[in-house]
Coordinates of C-alpha atoms and ligand atoms in Angstrom, one line a residue:
M52 CA 81.5 135.0 49.7
I53 CA 85.2 133.8 48.5
G54 CA 85.3 130.3 48.9
D55 CA 84.9 129.3 52.5
L56 CA 85.7 132.8 53.5
L57 CA 82.5 135.1 54.0
I58 CA 83.1 138.8 53.0
T59 CA 83.7 139.6 56.8
G60 CA 86.7 137.1 56.4
I61 CA 85.0 134.7 58.8
K62 CA 85.2 131.0 57.7
N63 CA 81.9 129.3 56.8
V64 CA 82.6 125.7 58.3
R65 CA 81.4 122.4 57.0
N66 CA 81.4 119.3 59.2
I67 CA 81.1 115.7 58.6
Q68 CA 77.5 114.7 58.0
Q69 CA 77.4 111.4 60.2
Y70 CA 79.7 109.4 62.2
I71 CA 79.8 106.3 64.2
I72 CA 82.2 105.5 67.1
G73 CA 82.7 102.6 69.3
N74 CA 84.5 99.3 69.3
G75 CA 83.1 97.0 66.8
A76 CA 81.7 99.7 64.6
L77 CA 83.3 98.3 61.6
S78 CA 80.6 95.7 61.4
D79 CA 78.1 98.4 60.5
L80 CA 79.7 99.1 57.2
P81 CA 77.9 96.6 55.0
N82 CA 74.5 97.9 56.5
L83 CA 75.6 101.4 55.5
L84 CA 76.6 100.4 52.2
E85 CA 73.2 98.5 51.5
M86 CA 71.3 101.7 51.9
K87 CA 73.4 103.2 48.9
R88 CA 73.5 100.2 46.6
N89 CA 71.4 99.8 43.3
Q90 CA 71.6 97.6 40.5
N91 CA 74.0 99.4 38.4
N92 CA 76.6 100.6 40.6
K93 CA 79.4 99.3 42.7
V94 CA 81.3 100.3 45.7
V95 CA 85.0 101.2 45.1
F96 CA 87.1 100.2 48.3
F97 CA 90.4 101.9 48.9
I98 CA 92.1 99.9 51.7
D99 CA 95.6 100.3 53.3
E100 CA 97.9 97.7 52.2
F101 CA 98.4 96.6 55.7
Y102 CA 95.2 94.7 55.3
K103 CA 96.3 92.7 52.3
D104 CA 95.8 89.0 52.8
K105 CA 94.2 89.5 56.0
N106 CA 90.6 88.3 54.8
I107 CA 89.4 92.0 55.0
E108 CA 87.2 91.7 52.2
Q109 CA 84.8 89.3 54.3
R110 CA 84.8 91.6 57.3
I111 CA 83.6 94.5 55.6
G112 CA 81.2 92.9 53.2
V113 CA 82.8 93.3 49.7
Q114 CA 80.4 92.1 47.0
T115 CA 81.4 90.4 43.7
N116 CA 81.2 93.4 41.4
D117 CA 82.9 95.7 43.8
K118 CA 86.2 96.8 43.2
V119 CA 89.1 96.6 46.0
I120 CA 92.3 98.9 45.5
F121 CA 94.9 98.2 48.2
I122 CA 97.0 101.3 48.7
S123 CA 100.7 101.6 49.0
T124 CA 101.7 103.6 51.9
H125 CA 105.3 103.6 50.7
D126 CA 104.9 107.3 49.2
E127 CA 102.7 109.9 50.2
P128 CA 100.0 110.6 47.4
T129 CA 101.1 112.8 44.5
T130 CA 98.7 114.2 41.9
G131 CA 100.2 111.9 39.4
Y132 CA 99.1 108.8 41.5
I133 CA 95.5 110.2 41.8
D134 CA 95.3 110.5 38.2
S135 CA 96.6 107.1 37.4
I136 CA 93.7 105.7 40.0
I137 CA 91.2 107.7 38.0
D138 CA 92.4 106.5 34.8
L139 CA 92.2 103.1 35.7
L140 CA 88.6 103.4 37.2
K141 CA 87.3 105.4 34.1
K142 CA 88.6 102.5 32.0
Q143 CA 87.1 99.8 34.3
L144 CA 83.7 101.5 35.3
T145 CA 80.7 102.4 33.0
V146 CA 79.1 104.5 35.6
N147 CA 80.3 106.3 38.8
P148 CA 80.4 103.9 41.9
V149 CA 77.7 104.7 44.3
A150 CA 80.2 105.0 47.1
V151 CA 84.1 105.0 47.9
V152 CA 85.2 103.7 51.0
G153 CA 88.5 104.7 52.5
M154 CA 90.1 102.5 55.2
G155 CA 93.4 103.1 56.5
G156 CA 95.3 106.2 57.4
G157 CA 95.9 109.7 56.0
I158 CA 97.5 108.3 52.7
T159 CA 94.4 106.2 52.0
M160 CA 91.7 108.7 53.2
D161 CA 93.2 111.5 51.2
T162 CA 93.3 109.0 48.2
T163 CA 89.9 108.5 48.5
K164 CA 88.7 112.0 49.0
A165 CA 91.0 113.1 45.9
V166 CA 89.3 110.2 43.6
S167 CA 85.9 110.7 44.8
N168 CA 86.2 114.5 43.8
L169 CA 87.8 113.8 40.5
L170 CA 85.1 111.1 39.5
T171 CA 82.7 113.9 39.1
N172 CA 84.7 116.7 38.2
N173 CA 86.8 116.8 34.8
G174 CA 90.5 117.4 34.7
R175 CA 93.5 116.4 36.6
A176 CA 94.3 116.2 40.3
K177 CA 96.6 119.2 40.0
D178 CA 93.9 121.4 38.7
Y179 CA 92.1 121.2 41.9
Q180 CA 95.2 122.0 44.2
G181 CA 93.9 125.2 46.2
W182 CA 91.0 126.4 47.8
D183 CA 87.6 125.8 46.3
L184 CA 88.4 124.8 42.9
V185 CA 86.2 121.7 43.1
K186 CA 82.9 122.3 41.1
N187 CA 80.6 119.4 41.4
P188 CA 79.5 117.3 44.4
A189 CA 82.1 114.3 44.9
V190 CA 80.9 110.6 45.0
Y191 CA 79.3 109.5 48.3
K192 CA 82.2 108.7 50.6
I193 CA 82.8 106.9 53.8
A194 CA 86.1 107.0 55.9
I195 CA 87.5 104.2 58.3
P196 CA 90.6 105.6 60.0
T197 CA 92.9 102.8 61.2
I198 CA 95.6 105.0 62.7
S199 CA 94.7 108.2 64.6
G200 CA 95.9 111.6 64.6
T201 CA 96.0 113.4 60.9
G202 CA 92.2 114.3 61.5
A203 CA 92.1 113.4 57.8
E204 CA 88.7 111.9 58.3
A205 CA 87.3 115.3 59.5
T206 CA 88.9 117.9 57.2
R207 CA 88.1 119.4 53.9
T208 CA 91.4 118.9 52.2
C209 CA 93.4 116.0 50.9
V210 CA 97.0 116.4 50.8
M211 CA 99.0 115.6 47.5
T212 CA 102.3 116.5 46.2
N213 CA 102.9 117.7 42.6
Q214 CA 106.1 116.3 41.8
K215 CA 106.6 118.8 38.8
T216 CA 106.1 121.9 40.7
G217 CA 107.2 120.5 44.0
L218 CA 103.8 121.9 45.3
K219 CA 102.3 119.9 48.3
L220 CA 98.8 121.3 48.5
G221 CA 95.4 119.5 48.8
M222 CA 92.0 120.1 47.3
N223 CA 90.4 122.5 50.0
S224 CA 86.8 122.2 49.3
D225 CA 83.3 121.4 51.1
Y226 CA 83.2 118.7 48.6
T227 CA 86.2 117.0 50.0
V228 CA 84.4 116.5 53.4
F229 CA 83.5 112.7 53.9
D230 CA 79.9 112.0 54.0
Q231 CA 80.3 109.3 56.9
I232 CA 83.0 108.1 59.1
I233 CA 83.1 105.0 61.1
M234 CA 85.5 105.2 64.1
D235 CA 86.4 101.9 65.3
P236 CA 89.0 102.0 68.1
D237 CA 89.6 98.3 67.8
L238 CA 91.4 98.8 64.4
T239 CA 94.3 100.8 65.8
I240 CA 95.5 97.9 68.0
T241 CA 97.9 96.9 65.5
V242 CA 99.6 100.1 64.8
P243 CA 103.4 100.2 65.3
R244 CA 104.6 102.4 68.6
N245 CA 106.5 105.0 67.0
Q246 CA 104.1 105.2 64.2
Y247 CA 101.2 105.6 66.5
F248 CA 103.2 108.3 68.4
Y249 CA 104.2 110.1 65.2
T250 CA 100.6 110.2 63.6
G251 CA 98.8 110.8 67.1
M252 CA 101.2 113.9 67.6
D253 CA 99.8 115.4 64.2
A254 CA 96.5 116.3 66.3
Y255 CA 98.6 117.9 69.1
I256 CA 100.6 119.8 66.5
H257 CA 97.7 120.8 64.5
C258 CA 96.2 122.3 67.8
I259 CA 99.1 124.1 69.0
E260 CA 99.6 125.9 65.9
A261 CA 95.9 126.8 65.5
L262 CA 96.0 128.1 69.2
N263 CA 98.7 130.1 68.7
G264 CA 97.6 131.6 65.4
S265 CA 96.1 134.8 64.5
Y266 CA 93.1 133.5 62.8
R267 CA 91.1 132.2 65.3
N268 CA 87.6 130.9 65.6
P269 CA 85.9 130.3 68.9
I270 CA 84.5 126.9 68.2
G271 CA 87.8 125.8 66.6
D272 CA 89.4 126.9 69.8
A273 CA 87.1 124.9 71.8
Y274 CA 88.0 121.7 69.5
S275 CA 91.6 122.4 69.9
A276 CA 91.6 122.8 73.6
Q277 CA 89.7 119.3 74.1
T278 CA 92.2 117.7 71.7
L279 CA 95.3 118.9 73.5
S280 CA 93.7 117.9 76.8
L281 CA 93.1 114.4 75.2
C282 CA 96.7 114.2 74.0
R283 CA 98.2 115.0 77.3
E284 CA 96.2 112.2 79.0
I285 CA 97.2 109.8 76.4
F286 CA 100.8 110.6 76.1
F287 CA 101.7 111.2 79.7
D288 CA 99.9 107.8 80.5
D289 CA 102.2 104.8 81.0
E290 CA 100.5 103.0 78.3
M291 CA 99.6 105.3 75.4
M292 CA 98.1 102.3 73.7
S293 CA 96.0 101.0 76.0
N294 CA 92.2 100.3 74.8
E295 CA 91.2 103.3 76.6
N296 CA 93.7 105.8 75.3
R297 CA 93.5 104.2 71.5
S298 CA 89.7 105.2 71.9
K299 CA 90.7 108.8 73.1
L300 CA 93.3 109.2 70.3
M301 CA 90.6 108.4 68.0
V302 CA 88.4 111.1 69.4
A303 CA 91.3 113.6 69.6
S304 CA 92.1 112.9 65.7
Y305 CA 88.4 113.7 64.8
L306 CA 88.3 116.9 67.1
G307 CA 91.7 117.9 65.9
G308 CA 90.5 117.6 62.2
C309 CA 87.4 119.5 63.2
A310 CA 89.7 122.4 64.7
I311 CA 92.0 122.6 61.8
A312 CA 89.1 122.8 59.3
T313 CA 88.0 126.1 61.1
S314 CA 91.7 127.6 61.2
Y315 CA 95.2 127.3 60.1
V316 CA 98.3 125.6 61.1
G317 CA 101.3 127.7 61.9
V318 CA 105.1 127.3 61.5
I319 CA 105.6 123.6 61.9
H320 CA 103.5 122.5 59.0
P321 CA 105.4 124.5 56.4
F322 CA 108.7 123.1 57.6
S323 CA 107.7 119.6 57.8
A324 CA 106.0 120.2 54.4
A325 CA 109.1 120.9 52.7
L326 CA 110.9 118.0 54.5
S327 CA 108.4 115.7 52.7
V328 CA 108.5 117.5 49.3
V329 CA 112.5 117.7 49.3
L330 CA 113.5 114.6 51.2
G331 CA 110.6 112.3 50.9
L332 CA 109.9 112.1 54.7
H333 CA 106.6 111.2 55.6
H334 CA 104.2 113.9 57.2
C335 CA 104.0 112.8 60.9
V336 CA 107.6 111.9 61.4
A337 CA 108.7 115.0 59.7
N338 CA 106.6 117.2 62.1
C339 CA 108.3 115.4 64.9
I340 CA 111.7 116.2 63.2
T341 CA 110.6 119.7 62.8
M342 CA 109.8 120.0 66.4
R343 CA 113.5 119.8 67.2
A344 CA 113.8 123.3 65.8
M345 CA 110.5 124.8 67.5
N346 CA 111.6 126.3 70.9
E347 CA 111.7 129.6 69.6
F348 CA 108.5 129.8 68.2
Y349 CA 106.5 127.5 70.6
P350 CA 108.6 127.3 73.8
D351 CA 106.0 125.8 76.2
E352 CA 104.7 123.3 73.6
Y353 CA 108.3 122.5 72.8
S354 CA 109.2 121.2 76.3
E355 CA 106.0 119.5 76.7
F356 CA 106.3 117.6 73.2
W357 CA 110.0 116.4 74.1
S358 CA 108.7 115.3 77.8
M359 CA 106.1 113.2 75.9
V360 CA 108.7 111.5 73.6
E361 CA 110.9 110.7 76.5
K362 CA 107.8 109.4 78.4
Q363 CA 107.0 107.1 75.7
S364 CA 110.6 106.3 74.7
I365 CA 110.0 107.1 71.1
V366 CA 112.8 107.5 68.5
V367 CA 112.7 110.8 66.8
P368 CA 115.2 110.6 63.8
I369 CA 118.1 113.2 64.2
G370 CA 120.5 114.5 61.5
V371 CA 118.3 114.7 58.7
S372 CA 120.1 117.7 57.1
A373 CA 123.8 116.7 58.1
N374 CA 124.8 116.0 54.5
L375 CA 122.4 118.2 52.7
T376 CA 123.8 120.2 49.6
D377 CA 123.5 123.9 49.4
E378 CA 121.1 123.4 46.5
Q379 CA 118.8 121.1 48.8
F380 CA 118.7 123.8 51.5
Q381 CA 117.7 126.3 48.8
Q382 CA 114.9 123.8 47.9
L383 CA 113.8 123.5 51.5
Y384 CA 113.7 127.0 52.0
S385 CA 111.6 127.6 48.8
A386 CA 109.2 124.7 49.6
M387 CA 108.9 126.0 53.1
I388 CA 108.2 129.9 52.4
V389 CA 105.4 129.1 49.8
H390 CA 103.0 128.3 52.7
E391 CA 101.7 131.9 53.1
R392 CA 98.4 131.1 54.8
P393 CA 99.8 129.3 57.9
L394 CA 103.0 131.5 57.9
T395 CA 100.9 134.7 58.1
N396 CA 98.6 132.9 60.6
A397 CA 101.8 132.3 62.8
L398 CA 103.9 135.4 62.2
G399 CA 101.9 137.9 60.5
N400 CA 102.2 139.1 56.9
K401 CA 106.2 139.9 57.3
F402 CA 106.8 136.5 58.0
K403 CA 109.6 136.7 55.2
S404 CA 111.6 139.2 57.1
I405 CA 111.5 136.8 60.1
L406 CA 112.2 133.6 58.1
T407 CA 114.8 134.8 56.0
K408 CA 116.9 132.2 54.0
N409 CA 119.8 132.0 56.5
K410 CA 117.3 131.7 59.5
V411 CA 115.5 129.0 57.8
I412 CA 118.7 127.1 56.8
E413 CA 119.9 127.7 60.6
L414 CA 116.7 126.1 61.7
Y415 CA 117.0 123.0 59.5
M416 CA 120.5 122.6 60.6
M417 CA 119.1 121.8 64.1
M418 CA 117.0 118.9 62.9
Ligands
NAD281 P1 99.8 106.7 56.9 O1 98.5 106.6 55.7 O2 100.8 107.5 56.1 O3 100.2 105.4 57.4 C1 101.2 105.1 58.0 C2 101.6 103.7 58.5 O4 100.6 103.0 59.4 C3 101.6 102.9 57.2 O5 102.5 102.1 57.0 C4 100.5 102.2 57.2 O6 100.3 100.9 56.4 C5 100.4 101.9 58.8 N1 99.1 101.6 59.2 C6 97.9 102.1 59.3 N2 96.9 101.5 60.1 C7 97.6 100.5 60.6 C8 96.9 99.6 61.4 N3 95.7 99.5 61.9 N4 97.9 98.6 61.7 C9 99.1 98.5 61.5 N5 99.6 99.5 60.6 C10 99.0 100.4 60.1 O7 99.3 107.4 58.0 P2 98.8 108.8 58.7 O8 100.3 109.3 59.6 O9 97.6 108.8 59.3 O10 98.8 109.7 57.4 C11 99.8 110.4 56.9 C12 99.1 111.4 55.6 O11 98.1 112.1 56.0 C13 100.3 112.1 55.1 O12 100.0 111.8 53.6 C14 99.7 113.5 55.1 O13 99.9 114.3 54.3 C15 98.0 113.3 55.2 N6 97.5 114.2 56.2 C16 96.3 114.7 55.7 C17 95.4 115.5 56.5 C18 94.2 115.9 56.0 O14 93.7 116.8 56.5 N7 93.8 115.4 54.8 C19 96.0 116.0 57.6 C20 97.1 115.7 58.1 C21 97.9 114.5 57.3
ZN282 ZN1 99.6 117.5 59.9

């Protein structure tokens, strides 16, 4: 066995151990933690900055000795940022926490995953960017998604950018998978509309890429098909943020995450990742911007995507490459073409002859 691939080249898939879903499910958190707590060990909470000064500590049963770290969502996680949290925790804690809890969107959940791995594995975050490099099981971790779509609650990775090398890659490992998820659709009511759409669309995009790829998994296909069906119901509905639709999107996000854990993404994510690395655009809005140039690769989904944008009156930024220098286009090409697994999944192993530098620049000019 090589990592998650068996000698047959087939993936050995790990799913989340336990999940709870339902309105008000958040109030189960203190009881779940109580089962883990002991005399010496604390719980460390990573909470999206949106919840600062909103009395969240009381709602989720934070105790005196626990540690709460509010996570800024201004920038997506870098390896340096993860290392700085580890350094802080190692200074402040004498023993590892009994649990870590990540409450927020993909940024907060990925931070939680990376930190829980590094608490039990020596070294720095960059040492574990790749596939199956994490040696020891991580600290027990719980995810509480507060915005739906990335599927970060269900996947075996935590995306981080290494600012020195420009590499945007996560710790792909079975140890990265959360032990418990609490999905409470009440939490997503406060998400701004555009952001709800951008992040929700990540689930849609993961699944169109997976279903159009060549590395397929029959269970992954079923997860993808159901995710897409839910996304269509939600984003063609008059009120995409109704109670019912927010609940459906939480399911779609989870299923989309399970889908992607069995297969790979395609052309959209590499283009989007380069926009994040070079221009600092956030993942989900960068995906939507990338869709401007994807007619050639995903024609049916391209039309469907833009119909949903129109139906929901969403603003997708345009003109991001209008004033770029030749050097920046070169950087975009380099940061995009390194994503060999998804590009091979989408275009075969001759992907570099399809995505020549000129072609890639031409596509970026459409955004
Ligand atoms: P995010 O964490 O980037 O947050 C987006 C915004 O929504 C922030 O401003 C945040 O404060 C706000 N927000 C979150 N919940 C809210 C709520 N309930 N009410 C009001 N505002 C709220 O969100 P995202 O789009 O879920 O995550 C993107 C990140 O996920 C990127 O870093 C990306 O690389 C990562 N990602 C990870 C995986 C994975 O498998 N690990 C998959 C896809 C994307
Ligand atoms: Zn994504």
